[in-house]
Tab-separated table of C-alpha atoms and ligand atoms in Angstrom:
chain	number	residue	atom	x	y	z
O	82	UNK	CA	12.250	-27.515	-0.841
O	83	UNK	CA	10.222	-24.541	0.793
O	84	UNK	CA	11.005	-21.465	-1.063
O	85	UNK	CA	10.948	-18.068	0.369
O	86	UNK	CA	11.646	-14.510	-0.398
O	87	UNK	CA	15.258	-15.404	-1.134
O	88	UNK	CA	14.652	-18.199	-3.165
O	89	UNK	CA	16.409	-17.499	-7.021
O	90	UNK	CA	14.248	-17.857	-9.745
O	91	UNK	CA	13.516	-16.519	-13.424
O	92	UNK	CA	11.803	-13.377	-12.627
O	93	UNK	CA	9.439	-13.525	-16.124
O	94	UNK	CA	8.214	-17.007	-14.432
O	95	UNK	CA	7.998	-16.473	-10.979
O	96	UNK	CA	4.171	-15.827	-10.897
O	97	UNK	CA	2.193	-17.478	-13.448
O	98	UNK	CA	-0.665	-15.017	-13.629
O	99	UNK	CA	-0.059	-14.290	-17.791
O	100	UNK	CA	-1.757	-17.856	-18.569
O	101	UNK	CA	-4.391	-17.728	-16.311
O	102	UNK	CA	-7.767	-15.371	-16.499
O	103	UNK	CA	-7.988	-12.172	-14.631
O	104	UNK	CA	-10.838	-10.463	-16.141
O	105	UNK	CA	-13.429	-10.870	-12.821
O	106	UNK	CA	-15.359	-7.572	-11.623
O	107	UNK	CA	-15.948	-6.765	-8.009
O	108	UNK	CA	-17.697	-3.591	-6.611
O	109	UNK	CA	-15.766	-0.809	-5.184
O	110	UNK	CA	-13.815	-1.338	-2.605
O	111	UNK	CA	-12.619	-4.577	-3.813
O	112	UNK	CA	-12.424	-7.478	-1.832
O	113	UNK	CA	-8.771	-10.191	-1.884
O	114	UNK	CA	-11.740	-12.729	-0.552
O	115	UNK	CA	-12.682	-12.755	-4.184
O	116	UNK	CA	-10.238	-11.668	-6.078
O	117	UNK	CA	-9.872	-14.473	-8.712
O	118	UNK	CA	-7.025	-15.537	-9.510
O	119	UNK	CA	-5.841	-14.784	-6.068
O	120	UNK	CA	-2.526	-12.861	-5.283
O	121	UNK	CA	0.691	-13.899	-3.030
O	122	UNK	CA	0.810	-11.909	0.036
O	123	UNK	CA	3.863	-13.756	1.009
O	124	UNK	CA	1.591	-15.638	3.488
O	125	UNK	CA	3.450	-18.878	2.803
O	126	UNK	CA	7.044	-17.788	1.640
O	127	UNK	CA	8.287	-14.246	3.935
O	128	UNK	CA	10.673	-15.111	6.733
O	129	UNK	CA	11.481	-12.750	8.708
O	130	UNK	CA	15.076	-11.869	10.712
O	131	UNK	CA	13.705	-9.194	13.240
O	132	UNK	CA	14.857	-6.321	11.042
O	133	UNK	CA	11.821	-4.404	12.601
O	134	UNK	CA	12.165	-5.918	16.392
O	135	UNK	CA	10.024	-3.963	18.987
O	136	UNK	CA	8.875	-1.421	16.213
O	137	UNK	CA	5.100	-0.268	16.428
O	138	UNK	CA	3.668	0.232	12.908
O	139	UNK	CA	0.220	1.969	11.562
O	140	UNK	CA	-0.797	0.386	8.077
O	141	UNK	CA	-3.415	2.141	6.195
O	142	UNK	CA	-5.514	0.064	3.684
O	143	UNK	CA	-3.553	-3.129	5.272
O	144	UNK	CA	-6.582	-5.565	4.698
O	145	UNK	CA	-5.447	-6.349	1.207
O	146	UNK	CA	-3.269	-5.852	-1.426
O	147	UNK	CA	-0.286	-4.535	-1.022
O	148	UNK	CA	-0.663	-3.253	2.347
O	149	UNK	CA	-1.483	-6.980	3.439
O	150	UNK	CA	1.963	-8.092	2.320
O	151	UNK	CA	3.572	-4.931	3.986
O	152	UNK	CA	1.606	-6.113	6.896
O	153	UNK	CA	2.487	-9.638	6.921
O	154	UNK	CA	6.466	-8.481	6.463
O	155	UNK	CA	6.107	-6.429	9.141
O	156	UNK	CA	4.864	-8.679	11.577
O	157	UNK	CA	7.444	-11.476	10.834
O	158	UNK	CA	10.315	-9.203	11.641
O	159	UNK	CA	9.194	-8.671	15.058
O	160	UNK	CA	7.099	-5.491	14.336
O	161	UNK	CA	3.278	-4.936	16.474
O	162	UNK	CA	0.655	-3.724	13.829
O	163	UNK	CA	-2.400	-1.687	13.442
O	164	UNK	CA	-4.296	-2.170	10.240
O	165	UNK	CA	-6.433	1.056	9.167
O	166	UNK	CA	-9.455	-0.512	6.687
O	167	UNK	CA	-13.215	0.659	5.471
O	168	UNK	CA	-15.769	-1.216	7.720
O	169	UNK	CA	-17.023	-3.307	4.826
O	170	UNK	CA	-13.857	-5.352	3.888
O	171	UNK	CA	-13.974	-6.824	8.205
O	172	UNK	CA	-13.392	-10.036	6.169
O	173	UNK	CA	-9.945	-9.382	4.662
O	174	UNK	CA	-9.214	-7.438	8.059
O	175	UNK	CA	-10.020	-10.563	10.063
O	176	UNK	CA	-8.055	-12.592	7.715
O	177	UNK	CA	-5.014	-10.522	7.718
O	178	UNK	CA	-5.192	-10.091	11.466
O	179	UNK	CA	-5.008	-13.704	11.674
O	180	UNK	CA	-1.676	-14.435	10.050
O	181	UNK	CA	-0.618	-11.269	11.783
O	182	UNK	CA	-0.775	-12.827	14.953
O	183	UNK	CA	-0.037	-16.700	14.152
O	184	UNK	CA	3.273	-14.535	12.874
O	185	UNK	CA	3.674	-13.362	16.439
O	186	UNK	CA	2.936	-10.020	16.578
O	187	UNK	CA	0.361	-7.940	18.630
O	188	UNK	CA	-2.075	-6.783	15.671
O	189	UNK	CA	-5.164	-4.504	15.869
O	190	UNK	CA	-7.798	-3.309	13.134
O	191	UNK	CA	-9.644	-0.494	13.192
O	192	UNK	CA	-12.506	-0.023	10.584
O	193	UNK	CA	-13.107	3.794	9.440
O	194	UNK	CA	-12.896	6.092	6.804
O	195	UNK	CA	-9.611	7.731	6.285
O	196	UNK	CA	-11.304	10.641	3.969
O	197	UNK	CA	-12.694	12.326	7.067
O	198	UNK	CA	-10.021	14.654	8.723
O	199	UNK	CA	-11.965	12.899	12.363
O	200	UNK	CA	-11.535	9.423	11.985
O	201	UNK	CA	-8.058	10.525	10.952
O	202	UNK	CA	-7.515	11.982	14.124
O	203	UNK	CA	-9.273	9.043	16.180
O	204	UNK	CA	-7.355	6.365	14.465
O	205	UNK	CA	-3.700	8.111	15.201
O	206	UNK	CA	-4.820	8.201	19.018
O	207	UNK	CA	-6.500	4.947	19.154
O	208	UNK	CA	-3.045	3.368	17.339
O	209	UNK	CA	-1.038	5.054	20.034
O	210	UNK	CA	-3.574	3.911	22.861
O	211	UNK	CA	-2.615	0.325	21.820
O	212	UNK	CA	0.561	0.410	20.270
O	213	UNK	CA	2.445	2.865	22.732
O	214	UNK	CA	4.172	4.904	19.732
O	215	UNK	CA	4.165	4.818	16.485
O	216	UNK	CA	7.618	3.682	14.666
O	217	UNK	CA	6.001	3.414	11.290
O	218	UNK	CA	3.621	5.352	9.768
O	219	UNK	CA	2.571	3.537	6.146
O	220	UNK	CA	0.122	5.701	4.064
O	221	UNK	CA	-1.495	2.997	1.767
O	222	UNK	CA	-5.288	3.548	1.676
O	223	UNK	CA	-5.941	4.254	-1.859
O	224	UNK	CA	-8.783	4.965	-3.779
O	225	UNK	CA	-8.697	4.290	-8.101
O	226	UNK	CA	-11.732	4.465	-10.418
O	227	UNK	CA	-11.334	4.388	-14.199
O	228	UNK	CA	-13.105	6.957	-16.001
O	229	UNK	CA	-12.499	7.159	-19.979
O	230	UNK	CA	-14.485	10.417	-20.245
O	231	UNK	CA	-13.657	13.741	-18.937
O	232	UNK	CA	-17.491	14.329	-19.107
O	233	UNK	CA	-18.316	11.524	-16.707
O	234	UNK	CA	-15.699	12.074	-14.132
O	235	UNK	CA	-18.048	14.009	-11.452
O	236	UNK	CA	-17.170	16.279	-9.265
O	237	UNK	CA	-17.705	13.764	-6.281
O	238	UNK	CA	-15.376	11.217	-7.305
O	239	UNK	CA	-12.567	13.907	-8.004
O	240	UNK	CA	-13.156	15.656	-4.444
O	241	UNK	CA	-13.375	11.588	-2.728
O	242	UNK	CA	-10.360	10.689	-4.817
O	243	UNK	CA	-8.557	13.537	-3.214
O	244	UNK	CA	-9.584	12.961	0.001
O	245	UNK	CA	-8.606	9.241	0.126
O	246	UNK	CA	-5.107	9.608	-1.342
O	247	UNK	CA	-3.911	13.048	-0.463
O	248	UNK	CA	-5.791	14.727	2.065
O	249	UNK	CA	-6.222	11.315	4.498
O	250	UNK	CA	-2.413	11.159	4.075
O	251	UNK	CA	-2.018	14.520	5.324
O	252	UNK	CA	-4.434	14.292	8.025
O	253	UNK	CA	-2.808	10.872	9.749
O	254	UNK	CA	0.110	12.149	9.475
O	255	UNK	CA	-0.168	15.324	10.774
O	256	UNK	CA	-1.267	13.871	14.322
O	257	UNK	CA	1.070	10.586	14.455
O	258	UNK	CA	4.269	12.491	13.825
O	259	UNK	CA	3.479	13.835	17.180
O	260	UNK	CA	4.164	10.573	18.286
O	261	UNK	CA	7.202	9.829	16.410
O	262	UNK	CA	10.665	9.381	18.001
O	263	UNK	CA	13.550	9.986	16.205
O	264	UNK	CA	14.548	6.817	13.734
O	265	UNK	CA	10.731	6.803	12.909
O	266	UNK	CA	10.274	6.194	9.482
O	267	UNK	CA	7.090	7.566	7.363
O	268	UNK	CA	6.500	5.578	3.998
O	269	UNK	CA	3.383	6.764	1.564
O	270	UNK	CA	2.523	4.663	-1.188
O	271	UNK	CA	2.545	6.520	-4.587
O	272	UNK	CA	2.584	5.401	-8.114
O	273	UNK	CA	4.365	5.143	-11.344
O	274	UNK	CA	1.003	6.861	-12.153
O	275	UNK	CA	2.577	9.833	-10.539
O	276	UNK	CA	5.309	9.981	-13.574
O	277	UNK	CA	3.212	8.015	-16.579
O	278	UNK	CA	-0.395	8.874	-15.846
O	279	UNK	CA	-2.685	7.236	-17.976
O	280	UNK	CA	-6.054	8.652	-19.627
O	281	UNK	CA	-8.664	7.635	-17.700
O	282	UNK	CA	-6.899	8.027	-14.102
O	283	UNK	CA	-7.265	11.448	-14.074
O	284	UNK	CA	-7.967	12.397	-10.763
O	285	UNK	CA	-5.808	9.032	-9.179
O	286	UNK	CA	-3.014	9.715	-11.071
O	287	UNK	CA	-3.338	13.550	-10.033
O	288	UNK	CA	-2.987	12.454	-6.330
O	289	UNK	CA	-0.608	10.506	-6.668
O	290	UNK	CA	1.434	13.028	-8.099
O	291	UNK	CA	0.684	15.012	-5.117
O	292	UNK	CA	1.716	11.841	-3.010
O	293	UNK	CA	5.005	12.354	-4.307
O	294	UNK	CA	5.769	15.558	-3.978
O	295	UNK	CA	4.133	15.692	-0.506
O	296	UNK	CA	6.533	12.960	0.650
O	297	UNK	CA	9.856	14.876	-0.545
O	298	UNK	CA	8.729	18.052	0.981
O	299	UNK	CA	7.511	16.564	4.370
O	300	UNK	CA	10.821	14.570	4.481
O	301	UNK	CA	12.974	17.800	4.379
O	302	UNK	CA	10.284	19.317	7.107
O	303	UNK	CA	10.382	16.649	8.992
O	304	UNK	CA	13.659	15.651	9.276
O	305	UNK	CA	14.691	17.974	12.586
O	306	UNK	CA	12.930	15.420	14.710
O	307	UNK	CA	14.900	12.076	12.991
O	308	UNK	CA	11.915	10.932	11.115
O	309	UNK	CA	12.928	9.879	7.444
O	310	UNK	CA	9.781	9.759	4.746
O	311	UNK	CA	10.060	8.437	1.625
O	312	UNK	CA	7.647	6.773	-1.018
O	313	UNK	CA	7.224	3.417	-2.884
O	314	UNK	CA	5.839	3.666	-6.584
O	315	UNK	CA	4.167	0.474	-7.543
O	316	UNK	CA	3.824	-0.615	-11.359
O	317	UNK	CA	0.706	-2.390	-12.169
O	318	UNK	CA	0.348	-4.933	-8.933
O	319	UNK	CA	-2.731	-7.955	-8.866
O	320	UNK	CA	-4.789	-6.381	-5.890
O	321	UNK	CA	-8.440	-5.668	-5.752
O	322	UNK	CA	-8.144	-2.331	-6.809
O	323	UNK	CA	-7.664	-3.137	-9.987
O	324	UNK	CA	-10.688	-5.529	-10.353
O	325	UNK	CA	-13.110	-3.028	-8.434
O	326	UNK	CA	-13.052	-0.469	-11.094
O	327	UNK	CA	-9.574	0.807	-11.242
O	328	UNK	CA	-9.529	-0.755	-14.747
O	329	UNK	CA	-11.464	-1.409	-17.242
O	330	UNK	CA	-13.049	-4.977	-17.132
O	331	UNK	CA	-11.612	-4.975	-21.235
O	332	UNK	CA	-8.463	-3.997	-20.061
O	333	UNK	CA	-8.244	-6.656	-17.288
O	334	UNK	CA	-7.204	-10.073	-18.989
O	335	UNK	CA	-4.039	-8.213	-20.127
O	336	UNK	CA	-3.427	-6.098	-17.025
O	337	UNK	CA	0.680	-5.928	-16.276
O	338	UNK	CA	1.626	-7.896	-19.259
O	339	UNK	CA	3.294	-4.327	-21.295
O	340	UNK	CA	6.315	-4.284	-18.551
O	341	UNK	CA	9.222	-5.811	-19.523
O	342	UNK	CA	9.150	-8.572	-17.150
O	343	UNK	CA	6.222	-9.017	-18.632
O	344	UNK	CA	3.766	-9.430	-15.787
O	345	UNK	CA	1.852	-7.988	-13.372
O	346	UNK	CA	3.488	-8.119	-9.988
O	347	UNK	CA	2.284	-9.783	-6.878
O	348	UNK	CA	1.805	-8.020	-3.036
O	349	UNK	CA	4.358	-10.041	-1.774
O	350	UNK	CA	7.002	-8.339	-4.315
O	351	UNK	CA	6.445	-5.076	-2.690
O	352	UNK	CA	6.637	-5.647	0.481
O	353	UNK	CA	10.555	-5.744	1.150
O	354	UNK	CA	11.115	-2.316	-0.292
O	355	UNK	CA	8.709	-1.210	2.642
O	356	UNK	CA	10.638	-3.133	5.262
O	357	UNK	CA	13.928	-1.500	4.419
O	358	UNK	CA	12.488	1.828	4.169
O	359	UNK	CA	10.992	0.979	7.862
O	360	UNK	CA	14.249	-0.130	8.815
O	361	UNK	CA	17.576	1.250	10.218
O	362	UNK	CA	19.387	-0.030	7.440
O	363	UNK	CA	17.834	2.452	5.068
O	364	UNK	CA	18.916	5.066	7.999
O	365	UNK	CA	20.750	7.776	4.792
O	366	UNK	CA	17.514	7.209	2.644
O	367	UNK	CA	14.642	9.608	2.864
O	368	UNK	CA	13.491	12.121	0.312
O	369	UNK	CA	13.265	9.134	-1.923
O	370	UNK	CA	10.797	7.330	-4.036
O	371	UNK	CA	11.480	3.580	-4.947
O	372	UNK	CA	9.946	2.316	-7.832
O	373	UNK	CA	8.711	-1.426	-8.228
O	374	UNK	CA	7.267	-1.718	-11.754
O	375	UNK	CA	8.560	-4.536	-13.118
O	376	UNK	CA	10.908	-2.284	-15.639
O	377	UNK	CA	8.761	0.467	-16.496
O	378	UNK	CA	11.189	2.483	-14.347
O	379	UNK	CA	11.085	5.911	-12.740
O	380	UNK	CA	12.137	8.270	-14.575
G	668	NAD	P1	-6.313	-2.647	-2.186
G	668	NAD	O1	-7.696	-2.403	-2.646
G	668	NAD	O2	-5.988	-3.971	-1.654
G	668	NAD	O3	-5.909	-1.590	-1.091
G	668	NAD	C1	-6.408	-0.281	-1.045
G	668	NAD	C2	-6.966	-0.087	0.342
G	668	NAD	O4	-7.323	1.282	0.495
G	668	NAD	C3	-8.237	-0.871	0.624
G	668	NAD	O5	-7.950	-2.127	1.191
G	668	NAD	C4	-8.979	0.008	1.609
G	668	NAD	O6	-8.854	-0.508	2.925
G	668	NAD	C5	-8.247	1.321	1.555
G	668	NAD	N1	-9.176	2.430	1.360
G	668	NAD	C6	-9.751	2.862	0.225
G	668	NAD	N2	-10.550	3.908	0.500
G	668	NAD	C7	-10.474	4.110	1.844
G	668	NAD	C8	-11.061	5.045	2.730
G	668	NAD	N3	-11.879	6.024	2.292
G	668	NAD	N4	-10.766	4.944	4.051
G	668	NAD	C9	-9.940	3.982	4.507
G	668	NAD	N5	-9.343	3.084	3.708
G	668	NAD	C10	-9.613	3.158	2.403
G	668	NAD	O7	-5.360	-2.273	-3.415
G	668	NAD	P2	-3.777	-2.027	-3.512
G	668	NAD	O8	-3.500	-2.048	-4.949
G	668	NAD	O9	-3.015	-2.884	-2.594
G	668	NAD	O10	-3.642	-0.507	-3.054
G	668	NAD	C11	-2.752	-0.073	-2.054
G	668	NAD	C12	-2.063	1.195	-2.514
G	668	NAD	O11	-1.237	0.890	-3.629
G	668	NAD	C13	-3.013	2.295	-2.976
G	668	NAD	O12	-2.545	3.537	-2.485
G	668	NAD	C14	-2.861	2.254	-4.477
G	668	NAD	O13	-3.133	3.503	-5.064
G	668	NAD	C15	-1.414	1.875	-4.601
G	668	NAD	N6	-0.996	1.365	-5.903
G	668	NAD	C16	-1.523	0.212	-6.386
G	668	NAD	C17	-1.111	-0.236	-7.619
G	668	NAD	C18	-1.653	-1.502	-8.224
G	668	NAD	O14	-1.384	-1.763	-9.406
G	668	NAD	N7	-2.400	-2.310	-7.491
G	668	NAD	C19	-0.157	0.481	-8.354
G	668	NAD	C20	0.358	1.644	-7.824
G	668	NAD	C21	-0.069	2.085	-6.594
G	669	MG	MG1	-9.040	-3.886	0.950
């Protein structure tokens, strides 16, 4: 029987990562074209019911990870995409962009970098150029290095953490709402790094503390033209992030397995909480961050 994203199962079991090796090292920015053991994206499992029918959407850092599943679950509810993505990972763009459009949808890439207020600028206009409007706005691109030491983390890595998570997110969003109707919805990706930050994420868990509060206070600005914003905070997820640096190679092998479900989770686990935050049916929610961690809850 095919399973999909309805399917009930044991959620401890559900992904057998725990048994298998995960302690591979990629550089910076990490590539899913390598990631070993690869991660569900929901490629072969999300069906969609047009819960997002007609709706443009921008996806930031939607070549992998977690903004390839939100990408893939967009696109198989009826939604046309944009994928945001640095020019060296074209080869999880192209494959993304692929299963975009086998899903159906209209679906563009555009390679820049989303740390240069510009580009920011140029990809909002570009989006609109193709798209027509922007329904959905999902601030994704993320940028995490592990750094033990307070005396090693430099000054340039704090200042292009910053820009990545915070000030890119500011930037895009500051020229798309422009071309926002009402019932848009804005969605930034935060973590539970913004609540539990670890030693060693200093400046990435500093952002995304930042992420958070920037999406409660933009949703109460905001909300006079109809557009909701709120945030998903992701426990410890199998992307390329993590293998490029964002942890320790040591701390790899065991990576997600201190949650209670006692894994790490997989793209595809995040990405309906980002189709009902895009959606109508989430019409009373903004304000709001939604934590999917696996049981290391929100607090
Ligand atoms: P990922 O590496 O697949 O995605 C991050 C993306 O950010 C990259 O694909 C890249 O395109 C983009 N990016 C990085 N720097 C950029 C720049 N300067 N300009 C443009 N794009 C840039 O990893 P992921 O884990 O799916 O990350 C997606 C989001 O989820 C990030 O915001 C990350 O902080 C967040 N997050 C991840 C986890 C996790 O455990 N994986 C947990 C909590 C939050
Ligand atoms: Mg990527």
């Amino acid at each position: 029987m095919k399973t999909n994203q309805f399917t009930m199962q044991d959620p401890r079991s559900q992904y057998q990562m725990g048994k298998t090796e995960k302690d591979g090292e990629q550089p910076d920015p990490g590539l899913d074209e390598i990631l070993d053991p690869k991660a569900d994206h929901g490629e072969n499992t999300y069906e969609g019911s047009n819960r997002l029918k007609g709706r443009k959407a921008l996806i930031t850092g939607g070549d992998s990870g977690i903004g390839r599943a939100v990408a893939i679950a967009f696109a198989r509810e009826g939604a046309d995409v944009v994928i945001n993505y640095l020019a060296s990972e074209e080869t999880d763009a192209k494959d993304t962009l692929d299963i975009l459009k086998a899903s159906g949808s209209d679906a563009w890439g555009i390679a820049g970098d989303v740390s240069d207020e510009e580009f920011c600028n140029s990809l909002v206009r570009h989006s609109v150029e193709k798209l027509g409007a922007i329904d959905i706005l999902v601030n994704n691109a993320g940028k995490q290095q592990f750094v033990a030491d307070l005396e090693d983390l430099t000054t340039e890595q704090f200042c292009q953490t910053y820009a990545t998570n915070v000030f890119g997110m500011f930037w895009i969003t500051k020229a798309a709402v422009k071309h926002m109707p009402p019932g848009a919805s804005i969605i930034n990706t935060t973590s539970i790094q913004s609540y539990q930050p670890s030693a060693g994420l200093l400046d990435y868990a500093s952002t995304k503390g930042a992420i958070t509060s920037f999406t409660k206070s933009l949703a109460k600005m905001v909300i006079d033209k109809g557009i909701r914003v709120n945030g998903v905070a992701p426990g410890p997820i199998w992307t390329p992030l993590q293998q490029s640096g964002g942890q320790p190679a040591e701390k790899l092998p065991k990576f997600g397995e201190n949650v209670p479900i006692g894994r790490p989770g997989q793209p595809a686990e995040l990405a309906p909480v980002y189709v009902y935050l895009a959606s109508q049916e989430s019409s009373y929610v903004t304000a709001e961050i939604m934590g999917v961690t696996g049981g290391q809850h929100l607090p």
